[in-house]
Short mmCIF file of C-alpha atoms (C1' of nucleotides) in Angstrom, two decimals:
data_model
loop_
_atom_site.label_atom_id
_atom_site.label_comp_id
_atom_site.label_asym_id
_atom_site.label_seq_id
_atom_site.Cartn_x
_atom_site.Cartn_y
_atom_site.Cartn_z
CA UNK A 4 119.81 71.71 139.40
CA UNK A 5 121.40 68.41 140.51
CA UNK A 6 118.90 65.59 140.85
CA UNK A 7 118.49 64.63 144.50
CA UNK A 8 116.67 61.63 145.88
CA UNK A 9 113.00 62.21 145.53
CA UNK A 10 110.06 60.19 146.64
CA UNK A 11 106.96 60.22 144.59
CA UNK A 12 103.83 61.94 145.83
CA UNK A 13 100.33 62.21 144.54
CA UNK A 14 100.50 65.97 144.94
CA UNK A 15 103.62 66.43 142.86
CA UNK A 16 102.41 64.04 140.19
CA UNK A 17 99.20 66.04 139.93
CA UNK A 18 101.11 69.32 139.66
CA UNK A 19 103.36 68.07 136.87
CA UNK A 20 100.46 66.45 135.03
CA UNK A 21 98.47 69.67 135.25
CA UNK A 22 101.31 71.83 134.00
CA UNK A 23 101.79 69.53 131.03
CA UNK A 24 98.19 69.99 129.94
CA UNK A 25 98.57 73.75 129.69
CA UNK A 26 100.21 75.97 127.15
CA UNK A 27 99.56 79.11 129.13
CA UNK A 28 101.89 79.40 132.09
CA UNK A 29 100.10 79.15 135.40
CA UNK A 30 101.19 80.86 138.58
CA UNK A 31 101.60 78.99 141.86
CA UNK A 32 98.16 80.08 142.92
CA UNK A 33 96.56 79.01 139.65
CA UNK A 34 98.13 75.58 140.10
CA UNK A 35 96.84 75.46 143.67
CA UNK A 36 93.28 76.41 142.68
CA UNK A 37 93.26 73.80 139.96
CA UNK A 38 94.76 70.91 141.90
CA UNK A 39 92.26 71.56 144.69
CA UNK A 40 89.57 70.09 142.44
CA UNK A 41 91.43 66.83 142.47
CA UNK A 42 93.05 66.93 145.92
CA UNK A 43 90.83 69.24 147.98
CA UNK A 44 93.03 69.46 151.05
CA UNK A 45 96.33 70.14 149.29
CA UNK A 46 98.01 73.15 150.81
CA UNK A 47 99.45 76.16 149.07
CA UNK A 48 102.76 75.53 150.82
CA UNK A 49 102.99 72.13 149.19
CA UNK A 50 102.39 73.65 145.79
CA UNK A 51 105.13 76.22 146.35
CA UNK A 52 107.50 73.56 147.68
CA UNK A 53 106.97 71.33 144.68
CA UNK A 54 107.21 74.08 142.10
CA UNK A 55 110.48 75.23 143.68
CA UNK A 56 111.84 71.72 143.82
CA UNK A 57 110.83 70.86 140.28
CA UNK A 58 112.27 74.03 138.81
CA UNK A 59 115.51 73.60 140.73
CA UNK A 60 115.87 70.16 139.24
CA UNK A 61 115.13 71.57 135.83
CA UNK A 62 111.97 69.50 135.42
CA UNK A 63 109.93 72.63 134.86
CA UNK A 64 110.77 76.27 134.09
CA UNK A 65 110.21 79.15 136.47
CA UNK A 66 109.40 82.31 134.54
CA UNK A 67 110.26 85.51 136.40
CA UNK A 68 108.01 88.27 135.13
CA UNK A 69 109.45 91.66 136.01
CA UNK A 70 108.53 91.84 139.63
CA UNK A 71 105.12 90.37 138.98
CA UNK A 72 104.19 86.88 140.12
CA UNK A 73 106.27 84.00 138.81
CA UNK A 74 104.75 81.71 136.20
CA UNK A 75 105.65 78.09 135.52
CA UNK A 76 106.17 76.22 132.28
CA UNK A 77 106.35 72.45 131.72
CA UNK A 78 108.15 73.05 128.42
CA UNK A 79 111.77 73.12 129.56
CA UNK A 80 113.11 73.88 126.13
CA UNK A 81 114.68 77.31 126.58
CA UNK A 82 112.55 79.87 124.78
CA UNK A 83 111.36 83.41 125.37
CA UNK A 84 108.12 84.70 126.72
CA UNK A 85 105.79 87.62 126.42
CA UNK A 86 103.74 89.18 129.19
CA UNK A 87 100.72 91.35 128.58
CA UNK A 88 100.88 94.61 130.47
CA UNK A 89 97.11 94.72 130.67
CA UNK A 90 95.79 91.27 131.59
CA UNK A 91 99.08 89.77 132.77
CA UNK A 92 98.82 86.67 130.58
CA UNK A 93 102.08 85.01 129.56
CA UNK A 94 102.62 83.56 126.07
CA UNK A 95 105.35 81.68 124.27
CA UNK A 96 107.34 83.31 121.53
CA UNK A 97 108.70 81.50 118.48
CA UNK A 98 112.12 83.08 119.01
CA UNK A 99 114.51 80.40 120.29
CA UNK A 100 117.09 81.12 123.00
CA UNK A 101 120.01 82.99 121.43
CA UNK A 102 123.40 82.05 122.85
CA UNK A 103 125.05 84.79 120.82
CA UNK A 104 123.53 87.33 123.17
CA UNK A 105 125.59 85.87 125.99
CA UNK A 106 128.72 85.96 123.86
CA UNK A 107 128.14 89.55 122.79
CA UNK A 108 127.46 90.64 126.32
CA UNK A 109 130.64 88.91 127.50
CA UNK A 110 132.93 90.88 125.19
CA UNK A 111 133.31 93.98 127.35
CA UNK A 112 132.53 92.27 130.64
CA UNK A 113 135.06 90.93 133.13
CA UNK A 114 132.83 88.51 135.00
CA UNK A 115 131.30 85.26 133.78
CA UNK A 116 128.00 85.39 131.92
CA UNK A 117 126.18 82.09 132.01
CA UNK A 118 122.74 82.89 130.66
CA UNK A 119 120.12 85.55 130.25
CA UNK A 120 116.43 86.01 130.69
CA UNK A 121 114.54 87.96 128.08
CA UNK A 122 110.95 88.98 128.56
CA UNK A 123 108.90 90.88 126.01
CA UNK A 124 106.13 93.19 127.07
CA UNK A 125 103.18 94.78 125.36
CA UNK A 126 99.55 93.88 124.76
CA UNK A 127 98.17 90.47 123.86
CA UNK A 128 95.76 90.11 120.93
CA UNK A 129 92.66 90.36 123.11
CA UNK A 130 93.82 93.33 125.14
CA UNK A 131 95.07 95.14 122.04
CA UNK A 132 91.43 95.35 120.89
CA UNK A 133 90.04 96.64 124.17
CA UNK A 134 92.52 99.43 124.61
CA UNK B 23 105.42 108.25 132.60
CA UNK B 24 103.69 111.60 132.11
CA UNK B 25 105.14 114.35 134.25
CA UNK B 26 102.64 115.37 136.91
CA UNK B 27 102.83 118.35 139.20
CA UNK B 28 105.47 117.68 141.73
CA UNK B 29 106.60 119.70 144.69
CA UNK B 30 110.17 119.53 145.68
CA UNK B 31 111.23 117.80 148.84
CA UNK B 32 114.49 117.44 150.67
CA UNK B 33 113.99 113.68 150.80
CA UNK B 34 113.48 113.24 147.09
CA UNK B 35 116.36 115.55 146.25
CA UNK B 36 118.61 113.50 148.49
CA UNK B 37 117.48 110.25 146.88
CA UNK B 38 118.14 111.47 143.36
CA UNK B 39 121.45 113.02 144.32
CA UNK B 40 122.53 109.80 145.97
CA UNK B 41 121.55 107.64 143.01
CA UNK B 42 123.53 109.91 140.70
CA UNK B 43 126.69 109.38 142.70
CA UNK B 44 126.54 105.61 142.26
CA UNK B 45 127.34 103.37 139.35
CA UNK B 46 126.19 100.27 141.16
CA UNK B 47 122.46 100.07 141.34
CA UNK B 48 121.13 100.35 144.85
CA UNK B 49 117.97 98.70 146.12
CA UNK B 50 115.28 100.64 147.96
CA UNK B 51 116.71 99.52 151.25
CA UNK B 52 120.25 100.51 150.32
CA UNK B 53 118.95 103.97 149.43
CA UNK B 54 117.12 104.12 152.74
CA UNK B 55 120.17 103.11 154.79
CA UNK B 56 122.31 105.66 153.00
CA UNK B 57 119.94 108.62 153.15
CA UNK B 58 119.45 108.00 156.84
CA UNK B 59 122.94 109.36 157.41
CA UNK B 60 121.79 112.65 156.01
CA UNK B 61 118.14 112.66 157.07
CA UNK B 62 117.99 110.36 160.09
CA UNK B 63 114.22 110.22 160.45
CA UNK B 64 113.37 109.58 156.81
CA UNK B 65 111.04 106.61 156.55
CA UNK B 66 111.34 103.58 154.32
CA UNK B 67 107.86 104.32 152.98
CA UNK B 68 109.04 107.68 151.73
CA UNK B 69 111.94 106.06 149.94
CA UNK B 70 109.65 103.55 148.24
CA UNK B 71 107.16 106.26 147.34
CA UNK B 72 109.82 108.42 145.77
CA UNK B 73 111.52 105.62 143.89
CA UNK B 74 108.17 104.55 142.47
CA UNK B 75 107.25 108.11 141.54
CA UNK B 76 110.61 108.87 139.96
CA UNK B 77 110.68 105.68 137.92
CA UNK B 78 107.11 106.20 136.73
CA UNK B 79 108.10 109.64 135.48
CA UNK B 80 111.13 108.13 133.80
CA UNK B 81 113.53 110.15 135.92
CA UNK B 82 115.22 106.97 137.09
CA UNK B 83 115.17 103.35 135.96
CA UNK B 84 113.67 100.51 137.95
CA UNK B 85 115.58 97.31 137.28
CA UNK B 86 113.56 94.17 137.85
CA UNK B 87 115.95 91.36 138.72
CA UNK B 88 114.28 88.00 138.17
CA UNK B 89 112.12 87.91 141.24
CA UNK B 90 114.88 89.28 143.41
CA UNK B 91 114.75 92.77 144.87
CA UNK B 92 114.40 95.67 142.44
CA UNK B 93 117.41 97.88 141.88
CA UNK B 94 117.41 101.50 140.75
CA UNK B 95 119.55 103.31 138.22
CA UNK B 96 119.93 107.05 137.71
CA UNK B 97 121.21 106.43 134.19
CA UNK B 98 117.97 106.42 132.21
CA UNK B 99 119.67 105.59 128.94
CA UNK B 100 118.23 102.18 128.07
CA UNK B 101 120.93 99.57 128.50
CA UNK B 102 121.21 96.02 129.80
CA UNK B 103 122.30 94.74 133.16
CA UNK B 104 124.02 91.81 134.72
CA UNK B 105 123.23 90.27 138.09
CA UNK B 106 125.65 88.08 140.00
CA UNK B 107 124.07 84.84 141.10
CA UNK B 108 126.36 84.71 144.09
CA UNK B 109 126.56 88.18 145.68
CA UNK B 110 123.55 89.71 143.94
CA UNK B 111 125.42 92.77 142.71
CA UNK B 112 124.11 94.44 139.56
CA UNK B 113 126.41 95.82 136.88
CA UNK B 114 126.03 97.72 133.63
CA UNK B 115 126.76 96.07 130.31
CA UNK B 116 128.14 97.86 127.28
CA UNK B 117 125.47 96.31 125.07
CA UNK B 118 122.93 99.02 124.13
CA UNK B 119 119.19 98.32 123.96
CA UNK B 120 118.47 96.44 120.73
CA UNK B 121 115.16 97.37 119.09
CA UNK B 122 115.63 94.62 116.52
CA UNK B 123 114.84 92.08 119.21
CA UNK B 124 111.37 93.55 119.49
CA UNK B 125 110.94 93.43 115.73
CA UNK B 126 112.12 89.85 115.48
CA UNK B 127 109.89 88.75 118.30
CA UNK B 128 106.92 90.48 116.66
CA UNK B 129 107.19 88.49 113.42
CA UNK B 130 105.34 85.38 114.58
CA UNK B 131 103.35 87.09 117.31
CA UNK B 132 99.80 88.42 116.98
CA UNK B 133 99.83 90.85 119.89
CA UNK B 134 101.73 94.11 120.22
CA UNK B 135 105.28 94.01 121.52
CA UNK B 136 106.40 97.32 122.94
CA UNK B 137 109.65 96.54 124.68
CA UNK B 138 111.68 93.89 126.41
CA UNK B 139 113.77 93.43 129.49
CA UNK B 140 116.97 91.47 129.19
CA UNK B 141 118.99 90.47 132.22
CA UNK B 142 122.24 88.57 132.10
CA UNK B 143 123.25 86.24 134.89
CA UNK B 144 126.46 84.63 136.03
CA UNK B 145 129.28 85.50 138.40
CA UNK B 146 130.90 88.89 138.86
CA UNK B 147 134.69 89.22 138.78
CA UNK B 148 135.04 88.97 142.54
CA UNK B 149 132.72 86.03 143.00
CA UNK B 150 134.25 84.18 140.02
CA UNK B 151 137.47 83.95 142.07
CA UNK B 152 135.84 82.68 145.24
CA UNK B 153 133.86 79.89 143.64
"C1'" DG C 23 95.38 128.56 151.24
"C1'" DT C 24 95.72 124.53 148.32
"C1'" DG C 25 97.75 120.48 147.26
"C1'" DT C 26 101.77 117.57 147.73
"C1'" DT C 27 104.86 115.13 150.74
"C1'" DT C 28 106.20 113.17 155.04
"C1'" DG C 29 106.72 109.83 159.15
"C1'" DC C 30 104.68 106.37 161.26
"C1'" DA C 31 102.50 102.14 161.81
"C1'" DA C 32 99.55 98.98 160.14
"C1'" DA C 33 98.24 96.29 156.04
"C1'" DC C 34 99.43 93.63 152.30
"C1'" DA C 35 100.83 89.95 148.84
"C1'" DA C 36 103.71 86.40 147.65
"C1'" DT C 37 106.42 83.08 149.40
"C1'" DT C 38 108.95 80.33 152.94
"C1'" DT C 39 109.44 77.70 157.05
"C1'" DG C 40 108.89 74.72 161.50
"C1'" DC C 41 106.76 70.97 163.01
"C1'" DA C 42 104.41 66.56 163.95
"C1'" DG C 43 102.19 63.15 161.44
"C1'" DA C 44 101.47 60.53 156.95
"C1'" DA C 45 103.25 58.43 152.91
"C1'" DT C 46 106.94 56.31 150.04
"C1'" DT C 47 110.82 53.35 149.40
"C1'" DA D 23 113.18 51.52 159.52
"C1'" DA D 24 114.69 55.48 157.25
"C1'" DT D 25 113.67 59.41 154.94
"C1'" DT D 26 110.86 62.31 152.20
"C1'" DC D 27 106.59 64.62 151.86
"C1'" DT D 28 102.36 66.77 153.58
"C1'" DG D 29 98.97 70.06 155.87
"C1'" DC D 30 98.72 73.62 158.76
"C1'" DA D 31 99.72 77.89 160.62
"C1'" DA D 32 102.95 81.17 161.73
"C1'" DA D 33 106.86 83.78 160.04
"C1'" DT D 34 109.37 86.45 156.61
"C1'" DT D 35 110.25 89.58 152.90
"C1'" DG D 36 109.49 93.35 150.08
"C1'" DT D 37 106.38 96.77 149.35
"C1'" DT D 38 102.12 99.61 149.78
"C1'" DT D 39 98.73 102.37 152.16
"C1'" DG D 40 95.85 105.44 155.44
"C1'" DC D 41 96.23 109.20 158.11
"C1'" DA D 42 97.23 113.60 160.42
"C1'" DA D 43 100.81 116.83 160.53
"C1'" DA D 44 104.49 119.39 157.86
"C1'" DC D 45 105.95 121.51 153.89
"C1'" DA D 46 106.18 123.80 149.15
"C1'" DC D 47 104.33 126.85 146.04
#
DNA sequence: GTGTTTGCAAACAATTTGCAGAATT
DNA sequence: AATTCTGCAAATTGTTTGCAAACAC
């Protein structure tokens, strides 16, 4: 989370720029496929390295999705997400992060609760029709 | 989730019995290591197969832990969990599953929300001391 | 007997890492 | 010049799968 020295790179700039253009929440591989149009010989390892680095610094959000592939979000404002159990798409929810959940959970708990992740599941609009 | 025909096996019985004895929430590998004492030539594949089968039938709970290794819980009563960011241990929280979260999230959302997973993070009692 | 389950090993998917060279400061 | 970053390929991790034999009903 602490900002370390960081040199700029075309690859990382492209990754951040791309993430900012998207409201859906691409996976590492989606980022890789996209950036390849611009920087054809970028490697998947570089994409993973940068996504890890950026999310550790808090510049982007890593969205863990119940054992499925991680997604990434350029909107670092804490908010909740939804994942479709059919197509796997990830969407934002209006619901803002609720600190009270952490407080409530802390009441009967001896350890230290710092945060929570909350993921909603179901079917997105499109998939709801097809099923 | 639907109960299919299922023949009994010593291996599966041992897995379920073991999970029931534990309040912590073992991973597949922890189950494997433990059952090996009783059934030395059980294979890791069998453990994974049974854990998957049992959790699909709803006989046990699979706990996805933010990209980290899945844990398993014989207590199928829906409740929330805590994971320690230091030692990785998983603990139960008193907080019961809150259906209102699903309702609230549904208000501004066009798709269908069926459930949510909520995982708290921080430091367990032991690790809180060491850090 | 029929169908399920097992052990084993190989396959797999997602991600991480080691390294020598290239790029940034 | 010093250090960070990259591409590449190999390694790792967690998990799944194909198959023939073993087992349960």
